[in-house]
PDB file of C-alpha atoms in Angstrom:
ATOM      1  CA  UNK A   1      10.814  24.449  16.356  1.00 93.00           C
ATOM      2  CA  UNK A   2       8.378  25.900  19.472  1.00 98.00           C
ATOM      3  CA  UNK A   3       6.666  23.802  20.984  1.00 98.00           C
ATOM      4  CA  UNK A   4       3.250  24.895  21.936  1.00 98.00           C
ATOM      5  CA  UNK A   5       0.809  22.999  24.027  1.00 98.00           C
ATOM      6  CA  UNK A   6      -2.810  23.666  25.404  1.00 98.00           C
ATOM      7  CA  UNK A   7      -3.703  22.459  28.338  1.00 97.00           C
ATOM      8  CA  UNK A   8      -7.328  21.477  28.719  1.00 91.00           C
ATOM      9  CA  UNK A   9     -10.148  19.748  29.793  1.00 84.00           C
ATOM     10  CA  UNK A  10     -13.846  20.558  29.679  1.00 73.00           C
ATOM     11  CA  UNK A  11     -14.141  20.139  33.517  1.00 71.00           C
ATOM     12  CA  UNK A  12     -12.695  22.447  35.784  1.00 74.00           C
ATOM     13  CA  UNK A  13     -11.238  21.593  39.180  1.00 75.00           C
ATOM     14  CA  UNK A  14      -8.787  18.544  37.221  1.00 84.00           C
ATOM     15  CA  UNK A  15      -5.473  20.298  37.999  1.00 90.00           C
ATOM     16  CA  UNK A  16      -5.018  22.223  34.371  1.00 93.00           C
ATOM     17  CA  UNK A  17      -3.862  25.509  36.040  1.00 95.00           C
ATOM     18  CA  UNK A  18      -1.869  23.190  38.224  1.00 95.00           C
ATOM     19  CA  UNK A  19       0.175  21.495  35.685  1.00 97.00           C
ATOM     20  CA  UNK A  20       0.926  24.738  33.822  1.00 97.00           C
ATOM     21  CA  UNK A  21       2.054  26.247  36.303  1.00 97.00           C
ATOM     22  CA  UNK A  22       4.260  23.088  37.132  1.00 98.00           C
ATOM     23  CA  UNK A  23       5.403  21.759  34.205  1.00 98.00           C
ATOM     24  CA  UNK A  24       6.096  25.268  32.835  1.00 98.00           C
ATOM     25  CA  UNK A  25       8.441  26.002  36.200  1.00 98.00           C
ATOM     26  CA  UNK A  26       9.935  22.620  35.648  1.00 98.00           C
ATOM     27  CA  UNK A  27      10.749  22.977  31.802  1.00 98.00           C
ATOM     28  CA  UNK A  28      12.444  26.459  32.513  1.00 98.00           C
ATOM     29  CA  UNK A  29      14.625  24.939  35.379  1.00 98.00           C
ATOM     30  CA  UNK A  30      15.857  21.794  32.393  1.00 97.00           C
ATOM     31  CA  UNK A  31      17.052  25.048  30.728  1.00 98.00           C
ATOM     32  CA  UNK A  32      13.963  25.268  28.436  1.00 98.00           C
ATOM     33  CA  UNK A  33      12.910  28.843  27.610  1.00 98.00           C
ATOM     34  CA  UNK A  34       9.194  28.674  28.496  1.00 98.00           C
ATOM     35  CA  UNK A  35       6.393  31.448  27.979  1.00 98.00           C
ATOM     36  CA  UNK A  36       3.377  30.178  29.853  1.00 98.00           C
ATOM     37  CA  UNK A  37      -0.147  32.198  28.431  1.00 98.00           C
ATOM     38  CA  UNK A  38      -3.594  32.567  30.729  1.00 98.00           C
ATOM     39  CA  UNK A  39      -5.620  32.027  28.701  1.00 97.00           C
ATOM     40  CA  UNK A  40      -8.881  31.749  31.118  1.00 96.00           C
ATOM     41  CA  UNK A  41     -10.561  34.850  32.369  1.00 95.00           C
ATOM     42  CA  UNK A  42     -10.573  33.971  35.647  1.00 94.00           C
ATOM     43  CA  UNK A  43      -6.525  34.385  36.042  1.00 95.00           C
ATOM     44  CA  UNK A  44      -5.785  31.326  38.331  1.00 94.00           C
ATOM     45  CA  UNK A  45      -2.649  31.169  36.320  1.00 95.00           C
ATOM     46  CA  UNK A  46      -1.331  35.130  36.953  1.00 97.00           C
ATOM     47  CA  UNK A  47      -2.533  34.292  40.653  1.00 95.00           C
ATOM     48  CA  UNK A  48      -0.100  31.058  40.931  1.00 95.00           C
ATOM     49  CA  UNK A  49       2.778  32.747  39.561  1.00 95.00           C
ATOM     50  CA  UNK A  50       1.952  35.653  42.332  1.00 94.00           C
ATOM     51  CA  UNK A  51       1.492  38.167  39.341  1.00 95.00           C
ATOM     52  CA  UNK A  52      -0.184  40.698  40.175  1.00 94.00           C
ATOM     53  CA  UNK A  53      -1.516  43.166  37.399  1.00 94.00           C
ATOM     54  CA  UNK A  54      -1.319  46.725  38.178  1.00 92.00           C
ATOM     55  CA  UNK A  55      -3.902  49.369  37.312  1.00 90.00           C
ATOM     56  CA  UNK A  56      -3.524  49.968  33.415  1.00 90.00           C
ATOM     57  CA  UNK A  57      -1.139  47.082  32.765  1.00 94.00           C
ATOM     58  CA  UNK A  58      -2.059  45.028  29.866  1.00 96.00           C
ATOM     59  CA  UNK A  59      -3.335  41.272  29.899  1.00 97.00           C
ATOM     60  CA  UNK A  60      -4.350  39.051  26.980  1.00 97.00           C
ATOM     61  CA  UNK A  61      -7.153  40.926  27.422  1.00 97.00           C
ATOM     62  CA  UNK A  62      -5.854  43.400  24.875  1.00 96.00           C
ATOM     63  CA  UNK A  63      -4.628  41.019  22.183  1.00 97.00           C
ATOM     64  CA  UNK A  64      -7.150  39.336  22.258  1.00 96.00           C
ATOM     65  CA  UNK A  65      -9.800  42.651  21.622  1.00 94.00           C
ATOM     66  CA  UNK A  66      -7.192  45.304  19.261  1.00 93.00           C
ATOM     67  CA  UNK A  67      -4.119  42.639  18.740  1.00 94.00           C
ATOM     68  CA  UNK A  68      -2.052  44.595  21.274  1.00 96.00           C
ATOM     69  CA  UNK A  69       1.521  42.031  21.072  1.00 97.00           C
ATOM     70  CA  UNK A  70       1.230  39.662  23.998  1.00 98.00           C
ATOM     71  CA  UNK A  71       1.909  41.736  27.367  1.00 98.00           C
ATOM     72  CA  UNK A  72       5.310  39.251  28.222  1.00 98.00           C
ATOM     73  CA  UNK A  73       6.193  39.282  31.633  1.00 97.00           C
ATOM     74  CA  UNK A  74       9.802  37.463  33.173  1.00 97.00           C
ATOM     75  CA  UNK A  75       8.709  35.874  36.403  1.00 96.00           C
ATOM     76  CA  UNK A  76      11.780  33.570  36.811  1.00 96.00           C
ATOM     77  CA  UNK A  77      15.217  32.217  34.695  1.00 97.00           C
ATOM     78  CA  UNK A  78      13.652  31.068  31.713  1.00 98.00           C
ATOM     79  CA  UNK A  79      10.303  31.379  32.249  1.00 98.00           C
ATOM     80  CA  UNK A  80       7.760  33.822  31.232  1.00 98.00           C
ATOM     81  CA  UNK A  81       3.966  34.610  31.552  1.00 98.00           C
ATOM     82  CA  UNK A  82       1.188  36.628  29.506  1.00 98.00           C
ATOM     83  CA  UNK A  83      -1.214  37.288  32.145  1.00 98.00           C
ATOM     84  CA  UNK A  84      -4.763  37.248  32.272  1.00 97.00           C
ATOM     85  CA  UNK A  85      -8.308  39.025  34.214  1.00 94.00           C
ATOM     86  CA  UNK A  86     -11.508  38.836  34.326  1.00 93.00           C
ATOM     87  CA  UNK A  87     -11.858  41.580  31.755  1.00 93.00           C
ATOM     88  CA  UNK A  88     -11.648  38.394  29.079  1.00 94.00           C
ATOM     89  CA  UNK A  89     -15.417  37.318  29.936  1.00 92.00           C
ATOM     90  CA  UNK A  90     -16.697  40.256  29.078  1.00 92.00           C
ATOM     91  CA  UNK A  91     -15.275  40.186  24.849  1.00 92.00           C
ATOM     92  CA  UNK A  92     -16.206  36.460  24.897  1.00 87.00           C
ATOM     93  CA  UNK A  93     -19.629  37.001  22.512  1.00 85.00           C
ATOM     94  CA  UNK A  94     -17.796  39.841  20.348  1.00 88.00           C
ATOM     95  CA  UNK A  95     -14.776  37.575  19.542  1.00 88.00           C
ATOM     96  CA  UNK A  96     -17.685  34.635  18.256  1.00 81.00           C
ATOM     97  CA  UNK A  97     -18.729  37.618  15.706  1.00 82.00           C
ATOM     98  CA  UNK A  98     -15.288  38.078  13.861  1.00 85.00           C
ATOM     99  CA  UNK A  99     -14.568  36.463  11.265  1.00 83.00           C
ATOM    100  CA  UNK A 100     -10.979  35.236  12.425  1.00 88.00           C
ATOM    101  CA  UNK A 101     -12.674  34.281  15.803  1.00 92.00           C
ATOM    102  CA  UNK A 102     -10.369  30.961  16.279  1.00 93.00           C
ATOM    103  CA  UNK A 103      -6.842  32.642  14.523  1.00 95.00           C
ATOM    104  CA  UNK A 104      -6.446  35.663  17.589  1.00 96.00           C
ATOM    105  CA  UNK A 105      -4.082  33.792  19.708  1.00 97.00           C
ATOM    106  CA  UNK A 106      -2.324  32.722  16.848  1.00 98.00           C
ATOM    107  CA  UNK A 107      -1.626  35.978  15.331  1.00 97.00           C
ATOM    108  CA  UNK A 108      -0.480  37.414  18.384  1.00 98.00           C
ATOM    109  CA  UNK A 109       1.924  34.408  19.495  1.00 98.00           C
ATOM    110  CA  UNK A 110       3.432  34.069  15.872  1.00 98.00           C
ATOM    111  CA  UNK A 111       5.947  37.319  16.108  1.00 98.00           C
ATOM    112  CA  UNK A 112       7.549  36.085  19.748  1.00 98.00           C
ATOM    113  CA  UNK A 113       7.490  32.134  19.130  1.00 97.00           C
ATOM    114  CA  UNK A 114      10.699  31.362  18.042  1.00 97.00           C
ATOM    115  CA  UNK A 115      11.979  32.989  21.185  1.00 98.00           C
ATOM    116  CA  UNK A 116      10.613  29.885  23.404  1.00 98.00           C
ATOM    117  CA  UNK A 117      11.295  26.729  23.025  1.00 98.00           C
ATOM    118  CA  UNK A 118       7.905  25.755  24.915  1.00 98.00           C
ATOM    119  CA  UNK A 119       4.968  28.095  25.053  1.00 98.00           C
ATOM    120  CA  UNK A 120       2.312  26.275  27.527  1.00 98.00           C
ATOM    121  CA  UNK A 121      -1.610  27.295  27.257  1.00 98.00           C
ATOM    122  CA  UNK A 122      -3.858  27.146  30.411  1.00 97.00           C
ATOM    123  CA  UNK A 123      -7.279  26.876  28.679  1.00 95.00           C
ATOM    124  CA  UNK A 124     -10.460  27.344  30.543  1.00 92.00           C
ATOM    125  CA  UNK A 125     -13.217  24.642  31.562  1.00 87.00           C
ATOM    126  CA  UNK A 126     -14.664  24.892  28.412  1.00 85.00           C
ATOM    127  CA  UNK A 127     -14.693  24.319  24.847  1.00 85.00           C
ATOM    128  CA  UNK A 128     -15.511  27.413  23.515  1.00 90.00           C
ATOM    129  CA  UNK A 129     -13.617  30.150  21.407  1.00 93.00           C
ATOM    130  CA  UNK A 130     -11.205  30.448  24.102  1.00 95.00           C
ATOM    131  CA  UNK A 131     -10.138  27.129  24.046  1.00 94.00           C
ATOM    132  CA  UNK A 132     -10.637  27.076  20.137  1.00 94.00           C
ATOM    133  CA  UNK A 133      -8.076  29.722  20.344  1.00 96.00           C
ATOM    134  CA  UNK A 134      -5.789  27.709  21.515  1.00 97.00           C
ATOM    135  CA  UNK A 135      -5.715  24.916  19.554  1.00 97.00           C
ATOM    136  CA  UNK A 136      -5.562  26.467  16.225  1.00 97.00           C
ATOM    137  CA  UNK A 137      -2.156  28.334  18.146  1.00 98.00           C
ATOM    138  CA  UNK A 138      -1.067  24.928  19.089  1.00 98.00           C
ATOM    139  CA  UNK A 139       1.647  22.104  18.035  1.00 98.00           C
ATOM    140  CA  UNK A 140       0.090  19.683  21.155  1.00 98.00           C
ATOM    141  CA  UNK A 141      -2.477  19.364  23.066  1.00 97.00           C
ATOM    142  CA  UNK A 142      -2.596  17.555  26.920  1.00 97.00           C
ATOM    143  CA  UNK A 143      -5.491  16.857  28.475  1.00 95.00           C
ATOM    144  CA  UNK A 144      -5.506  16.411  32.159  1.00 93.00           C
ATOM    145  CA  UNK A 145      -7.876  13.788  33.715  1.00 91.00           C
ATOM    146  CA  UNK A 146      -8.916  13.774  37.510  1.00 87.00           C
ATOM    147  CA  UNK A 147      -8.298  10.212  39.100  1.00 83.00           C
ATOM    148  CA  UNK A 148     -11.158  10.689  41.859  1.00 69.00           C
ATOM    149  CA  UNK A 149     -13.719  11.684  39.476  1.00 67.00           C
ATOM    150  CA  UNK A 150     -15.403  10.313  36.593  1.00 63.00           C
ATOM    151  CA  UNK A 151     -17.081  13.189  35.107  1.00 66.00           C
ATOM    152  CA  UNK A 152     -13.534  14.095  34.627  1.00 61.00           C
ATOM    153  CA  UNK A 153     -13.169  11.196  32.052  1.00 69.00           C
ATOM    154  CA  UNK A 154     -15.979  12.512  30.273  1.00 72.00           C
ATOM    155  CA  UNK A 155     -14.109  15.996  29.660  1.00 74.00           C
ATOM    156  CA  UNK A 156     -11.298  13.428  28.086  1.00 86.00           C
ATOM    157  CA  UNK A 157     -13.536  12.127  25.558  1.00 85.00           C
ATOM    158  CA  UNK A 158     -15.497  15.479  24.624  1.00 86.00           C
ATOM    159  CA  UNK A 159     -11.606  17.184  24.227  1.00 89.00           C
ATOM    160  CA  UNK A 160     -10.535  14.315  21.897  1.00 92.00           C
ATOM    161  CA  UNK A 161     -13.413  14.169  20.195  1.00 91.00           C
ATOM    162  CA  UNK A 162     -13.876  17.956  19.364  1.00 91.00           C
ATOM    163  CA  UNK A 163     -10.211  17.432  18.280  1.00 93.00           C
ATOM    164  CA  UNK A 164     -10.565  15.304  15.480  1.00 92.00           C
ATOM    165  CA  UNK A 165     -13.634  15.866  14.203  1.00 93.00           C
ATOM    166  CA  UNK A 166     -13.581  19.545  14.787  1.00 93.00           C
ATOM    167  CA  UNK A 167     -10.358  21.339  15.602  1.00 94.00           C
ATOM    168  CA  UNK A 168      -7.979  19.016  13.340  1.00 95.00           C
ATOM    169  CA  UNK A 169     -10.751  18.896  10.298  1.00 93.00           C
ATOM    170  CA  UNK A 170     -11.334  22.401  10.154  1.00 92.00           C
ATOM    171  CA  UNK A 171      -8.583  24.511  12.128  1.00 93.00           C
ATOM    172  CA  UNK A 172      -5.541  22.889  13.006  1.00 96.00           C
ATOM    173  CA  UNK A 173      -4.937  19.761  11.113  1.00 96.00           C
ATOM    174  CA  UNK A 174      -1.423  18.793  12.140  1.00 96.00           C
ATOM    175  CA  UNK A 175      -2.616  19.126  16.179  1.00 97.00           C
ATOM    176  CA  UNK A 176      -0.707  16.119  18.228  1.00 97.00           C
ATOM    177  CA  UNK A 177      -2.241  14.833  21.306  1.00 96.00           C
ATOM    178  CA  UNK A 178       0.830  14.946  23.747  1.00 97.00           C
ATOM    179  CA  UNK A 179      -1.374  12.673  26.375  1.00 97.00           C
ATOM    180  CA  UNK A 180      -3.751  12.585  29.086  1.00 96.00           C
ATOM    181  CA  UNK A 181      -2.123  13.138  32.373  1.00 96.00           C
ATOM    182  CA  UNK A 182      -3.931  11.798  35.779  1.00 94.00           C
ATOM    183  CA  UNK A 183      -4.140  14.395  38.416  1.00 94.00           C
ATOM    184  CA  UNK A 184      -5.144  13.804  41.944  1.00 91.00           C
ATOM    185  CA  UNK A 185      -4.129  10.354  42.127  1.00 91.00           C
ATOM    186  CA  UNK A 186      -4.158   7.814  44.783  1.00 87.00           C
ATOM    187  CA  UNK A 187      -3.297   4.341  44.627  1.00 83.00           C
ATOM    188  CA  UNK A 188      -5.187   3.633  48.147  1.00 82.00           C
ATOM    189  CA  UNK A 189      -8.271   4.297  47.017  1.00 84.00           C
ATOM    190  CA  UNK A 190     -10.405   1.898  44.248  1.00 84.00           C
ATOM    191  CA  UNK A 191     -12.044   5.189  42.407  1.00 84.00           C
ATOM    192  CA  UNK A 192      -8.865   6.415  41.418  1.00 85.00           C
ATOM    193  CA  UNK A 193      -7.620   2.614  40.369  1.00 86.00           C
ATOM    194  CA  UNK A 194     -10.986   2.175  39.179  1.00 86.00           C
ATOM    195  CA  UNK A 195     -11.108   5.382  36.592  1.00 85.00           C
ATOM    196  CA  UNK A 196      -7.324   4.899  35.766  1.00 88.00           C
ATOM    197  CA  UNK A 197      -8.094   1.248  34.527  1.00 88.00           C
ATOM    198  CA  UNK A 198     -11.067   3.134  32.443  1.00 87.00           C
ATOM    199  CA  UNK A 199      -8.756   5.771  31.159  1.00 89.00           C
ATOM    200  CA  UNK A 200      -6.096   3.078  30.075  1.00 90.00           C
ATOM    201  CA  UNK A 201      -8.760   1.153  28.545  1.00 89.00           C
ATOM    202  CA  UNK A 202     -10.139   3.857  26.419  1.00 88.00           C
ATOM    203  CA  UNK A 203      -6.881   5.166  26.019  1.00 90.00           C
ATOM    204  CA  UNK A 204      -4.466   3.055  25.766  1.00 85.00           C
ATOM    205  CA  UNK A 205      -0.941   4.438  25.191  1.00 91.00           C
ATOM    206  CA  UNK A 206      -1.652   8.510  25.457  1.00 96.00           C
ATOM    207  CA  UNK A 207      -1.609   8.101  29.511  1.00 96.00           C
ATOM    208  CA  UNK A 208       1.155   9.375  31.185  1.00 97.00           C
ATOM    209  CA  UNK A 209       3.019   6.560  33.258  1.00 95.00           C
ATOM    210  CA  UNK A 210       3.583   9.208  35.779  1.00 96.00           C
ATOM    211  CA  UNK A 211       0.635  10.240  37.673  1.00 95.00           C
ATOM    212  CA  UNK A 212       0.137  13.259  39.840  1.00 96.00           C
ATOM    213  CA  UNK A 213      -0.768  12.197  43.426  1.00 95.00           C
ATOM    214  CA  UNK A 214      -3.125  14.610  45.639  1.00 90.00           C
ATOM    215  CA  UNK A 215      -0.537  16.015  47.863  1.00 93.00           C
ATOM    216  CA  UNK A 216      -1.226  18.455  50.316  1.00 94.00           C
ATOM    217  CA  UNK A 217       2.311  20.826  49.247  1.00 97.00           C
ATOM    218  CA  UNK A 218       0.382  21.706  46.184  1.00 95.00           C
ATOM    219  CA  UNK A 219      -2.773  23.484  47.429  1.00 93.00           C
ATOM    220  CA  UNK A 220       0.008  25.582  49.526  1.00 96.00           C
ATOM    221  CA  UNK A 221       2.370  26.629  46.770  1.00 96.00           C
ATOM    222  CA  UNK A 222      -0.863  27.801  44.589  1.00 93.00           C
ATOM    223  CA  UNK A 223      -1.922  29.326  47.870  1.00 94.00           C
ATOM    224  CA  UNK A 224       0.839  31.682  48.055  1.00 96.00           C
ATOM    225  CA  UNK A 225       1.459  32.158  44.444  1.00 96.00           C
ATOM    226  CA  UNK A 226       4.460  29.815  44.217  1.00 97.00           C
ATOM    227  CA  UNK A 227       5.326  26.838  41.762  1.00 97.00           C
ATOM    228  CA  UNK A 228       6.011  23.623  43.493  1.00 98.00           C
ATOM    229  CA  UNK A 229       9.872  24.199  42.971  1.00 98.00           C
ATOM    230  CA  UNK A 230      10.069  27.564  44.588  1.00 97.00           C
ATOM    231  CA  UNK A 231       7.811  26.198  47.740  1.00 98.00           C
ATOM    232  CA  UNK A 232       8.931  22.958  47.970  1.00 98.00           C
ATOM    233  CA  UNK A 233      12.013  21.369  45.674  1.00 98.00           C
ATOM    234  CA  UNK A 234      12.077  18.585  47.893  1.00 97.00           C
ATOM    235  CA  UNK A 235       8.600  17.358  47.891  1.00 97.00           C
ATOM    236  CA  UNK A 236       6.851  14.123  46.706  1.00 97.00           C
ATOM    237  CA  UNK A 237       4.488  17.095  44.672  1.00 97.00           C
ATOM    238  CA  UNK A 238       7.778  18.538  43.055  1.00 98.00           C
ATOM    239  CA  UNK A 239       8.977  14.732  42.305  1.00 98.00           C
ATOM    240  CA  UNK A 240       6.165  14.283  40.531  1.00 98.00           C
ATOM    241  CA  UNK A 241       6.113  17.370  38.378  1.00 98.00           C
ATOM    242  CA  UNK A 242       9.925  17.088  37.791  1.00 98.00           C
ATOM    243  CA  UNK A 243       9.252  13.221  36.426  1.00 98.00           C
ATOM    244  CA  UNK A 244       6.119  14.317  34.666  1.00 98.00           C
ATOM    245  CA  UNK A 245       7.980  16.977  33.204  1.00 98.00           C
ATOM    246  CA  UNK A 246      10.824  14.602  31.802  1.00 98.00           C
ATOM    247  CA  UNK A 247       8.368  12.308  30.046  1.00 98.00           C
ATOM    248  CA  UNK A 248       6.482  15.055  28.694  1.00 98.00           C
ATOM    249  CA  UNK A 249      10.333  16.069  26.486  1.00 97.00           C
ATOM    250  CA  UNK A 250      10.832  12.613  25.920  1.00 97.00           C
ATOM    251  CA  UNK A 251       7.567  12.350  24.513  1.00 96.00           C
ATOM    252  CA  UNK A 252       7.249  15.056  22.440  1.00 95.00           C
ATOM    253  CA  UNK A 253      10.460  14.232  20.497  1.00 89.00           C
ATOM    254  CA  UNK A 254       9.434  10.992  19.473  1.00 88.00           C
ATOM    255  CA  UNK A 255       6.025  12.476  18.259  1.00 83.00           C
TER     256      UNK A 255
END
């Protein structure tokens, strides 16, 4: 069975675009067939992956406004991407109106699913019918939690909470929480000990033991619209991924 899993939080700058981006590139090198969807206007995603849509291509743009099929796009062995553009923001109010608002992403991954074994979902900063979209598509949802800030623990607990009292009741009710992975960590500093402690606390047992430290190799891979394993396979950042990555199948099976 597909796996599919949204990656969110309601904060931006946490490292969601980041870990899709890494996790999918990881998956598809442990022989995993992975489709990774952008599903946030701004395209961060297609920009990582050094995608660049031409004039008249198709993004998820069109599904998501006439249920055009997913534009599917091979960008390395095993790994896929649906990319997105700023054209998305401007369909955001229309979408609220219809009366299948949350099902759109749904419909359109449902004929090409069983072709992946993991289909990964960057969702934007927020928690609206984007996002919604996503987790009604979803087997999984992983929320990603910034070490040096703790508004960024807030976004945890508004995600899990719109889960299962929204999402779960009305939507999606056999959505899994995969786990909350820590982004931008550093074990020198007391924040970052400090808000992992919280998120362990509050948490306890959906955290990640493998943490994803601020590393400098990352900023240049998304720079120049690499993953971390085509920049740098040697790196602590691809380490990190690559262990992250491993957890995240062993997880998933035992869910």
């Amino acid at each position: 069975m597909t796996k599919i899993i949204s990656i969110l939080n309601h904060k931006g700058g946490v490292g969601k675009t980041t870990t899709a981006i890494n996790l999918g590139a990881s998956l598809a090198r442990q022989e995993k067939k992975t489709l990774v969807i952008d599903n946030d206007a701004q395209a961060n995603m297609t920009k990582g992956f050094g995608f660049v849509v031409e004039q008249g291509q198709s993004t998820i743009f069109e599904s998501y406004k006439s249920g055009s099929p997913l534009p599917i796009h091979e960008v390395g062995k095993n790994l896929w991407i649906v990319p997105s553009s700023r054209k998305l923001e401007t369909i955001q109010n229309t979408i609220a109106d219809d009366y299948n608002k949350n099902h759109k992403l749904l419909e359109a991954i449902e004929p090409v699913q069983e072709q992946f074994d993991y289909i990964l979902i960057d969702c934007p900063p927020s928690l609206a019918i984007y996002t919604a979209n996503a987790l009604t598509a979803s087997t999984h949802y992983l929320v990603i939690a910034q070490s040096g800030s703790d508004y960024s623990n807030d976004g945890v607990d508004q995600v899990i909470d719109m889960v299962d009292n929204q999402v779960k009741k009305y939507v999606n009710k056999n959505l899994k929480c995969l786990g909350i992975l820590v982004t931008y960590y550093d074990s020198q500093t007391n924040i970052s000990e400090a808000i992992l402690d919280d998120l362990l606390e509050a948490h306890n047992g959906l955290v990640f033991n493998r943490k994803i430290r601020q590393l400098t190799k990352l900023k240049e891979a998304s720079y120049l619209g690499q993953d971390i394993f085509t920049y740098s396979p040697a790196s602590e950042a691809a380490k990190d991924y690559r262990a992250f990555s491993i957890e995240v199948l062993d997880r998933i099976e035992k869910l």
